[in-house]
mmCIF file of C-alpha atoms and ligand atoms in Angstrom:
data_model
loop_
_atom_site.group_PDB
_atom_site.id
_atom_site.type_symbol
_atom_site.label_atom_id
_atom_site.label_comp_id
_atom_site.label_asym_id
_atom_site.label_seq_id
_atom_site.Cartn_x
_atom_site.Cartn_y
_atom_site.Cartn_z
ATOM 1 C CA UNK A 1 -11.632 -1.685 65.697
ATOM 2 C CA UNK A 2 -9.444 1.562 65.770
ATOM 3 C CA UNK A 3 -8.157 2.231 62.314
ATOM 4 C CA UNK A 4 -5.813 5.065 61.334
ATOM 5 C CA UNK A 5 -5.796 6.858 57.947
ATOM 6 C CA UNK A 6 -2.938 8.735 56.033
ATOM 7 C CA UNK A 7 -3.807 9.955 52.729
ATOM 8 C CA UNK A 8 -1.427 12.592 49.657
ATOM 9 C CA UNK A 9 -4.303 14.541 47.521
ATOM 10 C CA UNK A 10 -4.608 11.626 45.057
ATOM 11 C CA UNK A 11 -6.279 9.504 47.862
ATOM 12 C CA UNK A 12 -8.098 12.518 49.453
ATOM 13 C CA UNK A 13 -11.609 11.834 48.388
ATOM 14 C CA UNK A 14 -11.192 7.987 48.521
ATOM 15 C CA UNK A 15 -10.268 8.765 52.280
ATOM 16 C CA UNK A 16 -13.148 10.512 53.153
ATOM 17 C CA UNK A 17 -15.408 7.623 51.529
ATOM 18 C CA UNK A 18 -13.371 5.158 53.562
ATOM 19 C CA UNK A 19 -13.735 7.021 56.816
ATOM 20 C CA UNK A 20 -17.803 7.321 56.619
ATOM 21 C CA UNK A 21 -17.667 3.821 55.547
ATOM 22 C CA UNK A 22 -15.992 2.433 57.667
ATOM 23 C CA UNK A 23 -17.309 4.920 60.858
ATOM 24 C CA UNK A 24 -20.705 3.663 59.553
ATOM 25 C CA UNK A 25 -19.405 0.101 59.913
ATOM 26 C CA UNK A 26 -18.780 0.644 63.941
ATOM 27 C CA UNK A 27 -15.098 1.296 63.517
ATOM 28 C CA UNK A 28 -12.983 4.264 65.128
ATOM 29 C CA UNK A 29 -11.709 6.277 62.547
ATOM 30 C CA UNK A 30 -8.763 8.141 63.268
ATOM 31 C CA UNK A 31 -7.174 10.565 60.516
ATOM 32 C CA UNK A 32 -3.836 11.328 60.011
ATOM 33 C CA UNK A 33 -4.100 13.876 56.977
ATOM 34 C CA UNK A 34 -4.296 15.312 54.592
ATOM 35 C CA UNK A 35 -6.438 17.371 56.215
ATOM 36 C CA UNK A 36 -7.492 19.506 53.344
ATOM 37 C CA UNK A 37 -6.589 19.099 49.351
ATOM 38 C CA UNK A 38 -3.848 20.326 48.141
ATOM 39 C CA UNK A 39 -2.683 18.875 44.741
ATOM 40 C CA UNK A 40 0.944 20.021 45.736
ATOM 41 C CA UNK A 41 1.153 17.762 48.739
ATOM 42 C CA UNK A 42 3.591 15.325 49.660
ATOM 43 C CA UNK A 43 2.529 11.710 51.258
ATOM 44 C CA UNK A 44 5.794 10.944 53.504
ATOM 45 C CA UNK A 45 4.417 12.134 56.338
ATOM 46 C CA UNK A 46 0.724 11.736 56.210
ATOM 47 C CA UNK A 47 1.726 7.873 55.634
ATOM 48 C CA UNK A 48 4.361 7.802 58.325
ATOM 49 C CA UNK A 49 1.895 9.665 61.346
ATOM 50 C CA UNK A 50 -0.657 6.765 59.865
ATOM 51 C CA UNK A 51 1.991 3.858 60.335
ATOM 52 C CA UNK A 52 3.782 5.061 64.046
ATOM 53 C CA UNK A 53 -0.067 5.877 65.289
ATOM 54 C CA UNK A 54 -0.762 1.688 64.089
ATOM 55 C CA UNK A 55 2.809 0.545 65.921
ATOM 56 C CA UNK A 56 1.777 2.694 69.190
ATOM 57 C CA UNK A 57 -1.478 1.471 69.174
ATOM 58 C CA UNK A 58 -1.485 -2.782 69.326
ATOM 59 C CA UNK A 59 -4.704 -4.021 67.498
ATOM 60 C CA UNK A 60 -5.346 -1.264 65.542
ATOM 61 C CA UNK A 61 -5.004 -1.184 61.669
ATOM 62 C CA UNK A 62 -3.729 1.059 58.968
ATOM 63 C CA UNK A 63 -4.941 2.228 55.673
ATOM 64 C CA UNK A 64 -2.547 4.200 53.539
ATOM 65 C CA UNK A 65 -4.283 5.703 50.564
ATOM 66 C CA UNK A 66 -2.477 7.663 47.561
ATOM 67 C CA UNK A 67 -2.585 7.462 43.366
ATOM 68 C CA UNK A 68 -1.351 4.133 43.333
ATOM 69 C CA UNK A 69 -0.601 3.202 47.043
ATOM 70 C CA UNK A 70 3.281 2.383 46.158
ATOM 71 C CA UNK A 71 4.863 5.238 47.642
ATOM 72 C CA UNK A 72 2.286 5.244 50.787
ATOM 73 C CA UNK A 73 3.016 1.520 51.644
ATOM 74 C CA UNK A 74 7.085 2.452 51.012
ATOM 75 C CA UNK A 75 6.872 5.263 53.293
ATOM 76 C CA UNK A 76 4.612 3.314 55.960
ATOM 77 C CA UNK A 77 6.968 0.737 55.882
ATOM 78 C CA UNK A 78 9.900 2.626 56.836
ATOM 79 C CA UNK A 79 8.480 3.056 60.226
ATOM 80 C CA UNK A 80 9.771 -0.095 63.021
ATOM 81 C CA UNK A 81 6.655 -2.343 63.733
ATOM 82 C CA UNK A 82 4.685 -1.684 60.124
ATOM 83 C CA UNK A 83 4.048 -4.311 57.935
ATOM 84 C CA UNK A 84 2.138 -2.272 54.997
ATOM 85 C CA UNK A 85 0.678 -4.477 52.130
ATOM 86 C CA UNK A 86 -0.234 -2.979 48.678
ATOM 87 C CA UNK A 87 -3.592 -4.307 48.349
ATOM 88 C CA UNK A 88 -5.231 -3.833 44.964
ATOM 89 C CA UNK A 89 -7.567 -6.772 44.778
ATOM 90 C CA UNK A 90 -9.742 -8.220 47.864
ATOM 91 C CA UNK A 91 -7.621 -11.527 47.859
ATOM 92 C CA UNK A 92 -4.348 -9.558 48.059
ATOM 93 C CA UNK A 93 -5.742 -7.974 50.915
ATOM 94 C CA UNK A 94 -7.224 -10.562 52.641
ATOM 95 C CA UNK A 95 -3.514 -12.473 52.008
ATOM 96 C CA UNK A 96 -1.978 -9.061 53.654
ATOM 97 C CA UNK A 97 -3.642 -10.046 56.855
ATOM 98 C CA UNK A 98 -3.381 -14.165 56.716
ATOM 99 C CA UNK A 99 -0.138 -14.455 55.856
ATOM 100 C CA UNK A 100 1.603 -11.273 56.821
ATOM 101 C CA UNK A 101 -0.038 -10.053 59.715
ATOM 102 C CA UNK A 102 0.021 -6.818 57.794
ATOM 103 C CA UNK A 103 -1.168 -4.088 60.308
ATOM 104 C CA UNK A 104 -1.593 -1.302 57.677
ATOM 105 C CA UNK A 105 -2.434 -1.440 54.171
ATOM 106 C CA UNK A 106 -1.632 -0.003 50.711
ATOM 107 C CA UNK A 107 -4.043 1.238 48.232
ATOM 108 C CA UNK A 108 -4.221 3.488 45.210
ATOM 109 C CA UNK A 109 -7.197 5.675 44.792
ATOM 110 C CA UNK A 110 -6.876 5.895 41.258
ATOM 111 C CA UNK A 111 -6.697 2.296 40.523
ATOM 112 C CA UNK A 112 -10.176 1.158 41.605
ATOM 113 C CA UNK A 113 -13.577 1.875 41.725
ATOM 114 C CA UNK A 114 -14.907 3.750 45.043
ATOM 115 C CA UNK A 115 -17.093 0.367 44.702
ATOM 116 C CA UNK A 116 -13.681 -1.841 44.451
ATOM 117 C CA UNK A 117 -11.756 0.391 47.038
ATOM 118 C CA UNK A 118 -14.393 -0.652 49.862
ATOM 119 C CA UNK A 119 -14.479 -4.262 49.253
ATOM 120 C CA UNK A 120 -10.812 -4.740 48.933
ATOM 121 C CA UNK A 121 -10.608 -2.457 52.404
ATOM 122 C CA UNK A 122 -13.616 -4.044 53.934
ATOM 123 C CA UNK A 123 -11.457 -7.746 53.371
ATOM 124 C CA UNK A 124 -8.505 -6.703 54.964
ATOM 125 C CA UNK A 125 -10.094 -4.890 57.969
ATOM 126 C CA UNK A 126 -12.150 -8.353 58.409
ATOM 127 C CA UNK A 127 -9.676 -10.728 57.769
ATOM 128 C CA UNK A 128 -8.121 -12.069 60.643
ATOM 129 C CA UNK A 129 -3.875 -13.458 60.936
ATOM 130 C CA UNK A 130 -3.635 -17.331 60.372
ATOM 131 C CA UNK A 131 -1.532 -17.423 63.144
ATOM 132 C CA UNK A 132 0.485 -20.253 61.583
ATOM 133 C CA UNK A 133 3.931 -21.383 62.164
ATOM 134 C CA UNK A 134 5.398 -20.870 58.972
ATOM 135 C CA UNK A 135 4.100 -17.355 58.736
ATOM 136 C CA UNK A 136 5.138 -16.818 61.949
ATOM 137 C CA UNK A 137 8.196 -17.914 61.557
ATOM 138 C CA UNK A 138 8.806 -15.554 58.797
ATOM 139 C CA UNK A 139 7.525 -12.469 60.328
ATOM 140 C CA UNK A 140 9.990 -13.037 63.054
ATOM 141 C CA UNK A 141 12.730 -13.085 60.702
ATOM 142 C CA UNK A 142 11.745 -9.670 59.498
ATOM 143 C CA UNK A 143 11.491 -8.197 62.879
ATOM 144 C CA UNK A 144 14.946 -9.667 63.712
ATOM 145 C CA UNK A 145 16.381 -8.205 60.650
ATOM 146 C CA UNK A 146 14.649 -4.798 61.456
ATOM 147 C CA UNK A 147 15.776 -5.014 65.114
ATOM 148 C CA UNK A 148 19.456 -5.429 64.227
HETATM 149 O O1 R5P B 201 3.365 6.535 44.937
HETATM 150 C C1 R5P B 201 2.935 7.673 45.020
HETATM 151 C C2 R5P B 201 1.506 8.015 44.923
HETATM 152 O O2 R5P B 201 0.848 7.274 43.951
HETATM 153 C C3 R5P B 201 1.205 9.490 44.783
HETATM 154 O O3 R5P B 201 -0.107 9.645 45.194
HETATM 155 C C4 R5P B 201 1.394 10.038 43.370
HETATM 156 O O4 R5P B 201 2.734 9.891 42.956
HETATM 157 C C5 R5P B 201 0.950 11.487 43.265
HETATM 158 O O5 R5P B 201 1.067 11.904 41.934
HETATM 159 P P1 R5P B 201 0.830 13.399 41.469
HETATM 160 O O6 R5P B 201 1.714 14.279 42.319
HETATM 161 O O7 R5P B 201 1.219 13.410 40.033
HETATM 162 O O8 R5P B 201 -0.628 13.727 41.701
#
C-alpha cells in the first residue's frame, strides 16, 4: 500500500520511525515533510500536501503526525476527499477505518510510546472499511454536505 506522511517538528522523529517501519513492512512510503527539524515549524501545510497527495491518489492512506495529532487531523481535514481520524488507541484506529472509511489518520507523537505509535498505526493501515450500509450511508452525507 502507498501511504503518505505529513509531519510539524513534534512528530518529526515519530515520522521517521513510522516510515522505516512501515517501508520495512512492504509499504510505499511517501513523505510530505518536514523534511528537516525545525522546532519553529508550522504543520498546515505539511498536513495538507499529506491529505491532497491521499485524495489524488485512490487507495492510498494518510498518516498525519504532530504533538498531539489535533491540529494535523484539523488541517488534513480541510482538504475535499479527507476523512482524517485522531487515532490515539489501536481500537480508535481500527474504528477510523471500519466505520469511517478514514483515508488518513491523526496521531500525536507525544502521546504514546514509539512502541504504542506503531501498533495503533499498524491497526489502521491493516484494517479494512466495513463497507456497510449505515456507514455508508453516513459518509455520503458528509460528502454531500462537503460538495455543496
Ligand atoms: O495540534 C497541534 C500539534 O500538536 C502541534 O504539533 C503542537 O501544537 C506543536 O507545539 P509546539 O509548537 O509547542 O512544539
Amino acid at each position: 500500500m502507498r501511504i503518505h506522511l505529513g509531519t510539524d517538528h513534534a512528530g518529526f522523529e515519530l515520522k521517521n520511525e513510522v516510515a522505516r517501519h512501515l517501508s520495512e513492512a512492504g509499504h510505499e512510503v511517501i513523505d510530505h515533510g518536514a523534511h528537516v527539524y525545525d522546532p519553529q515549524d508550522d504543520y498546515p501545510a505539511f498536513c495538507i500536501a499529506a491529505a491532497e497527495a491521499v485524495v489524488a491518489d485512490p487507495g492510498s492512506l494518510g498518516i498525519v503526525i504532530g504533538g498531539s495529532g489535533n491540529g494535523e487531523q484539523i488541517a488534513a481535514n480541510k482538504v475535499k476527499g479527507a476523512r482524517c481520524a485522531l487515532a490515539w488507541s489501536e481500537e480508535t484506529a481500527r474504528l477510523g477505518r471500519e466505520h469511517n472509511n478514514a483515508n488518513l489518520m491523526g496521531i500525536g507523537g507525544r502521546m504514546h510510546s514509539l512502541e504504542d505509535a506503531l501498533k495503533i498505526i499498524d491497526a489502521f493501515v491493516a484494517t479494512p472499511f466495513s463497507e456497510d450500509a449505515r456507514h455508508e450511508r453516513r459518509i455520503q452525507q458528509l460528502a454531500d454536505y462537503e460538495a455543496k
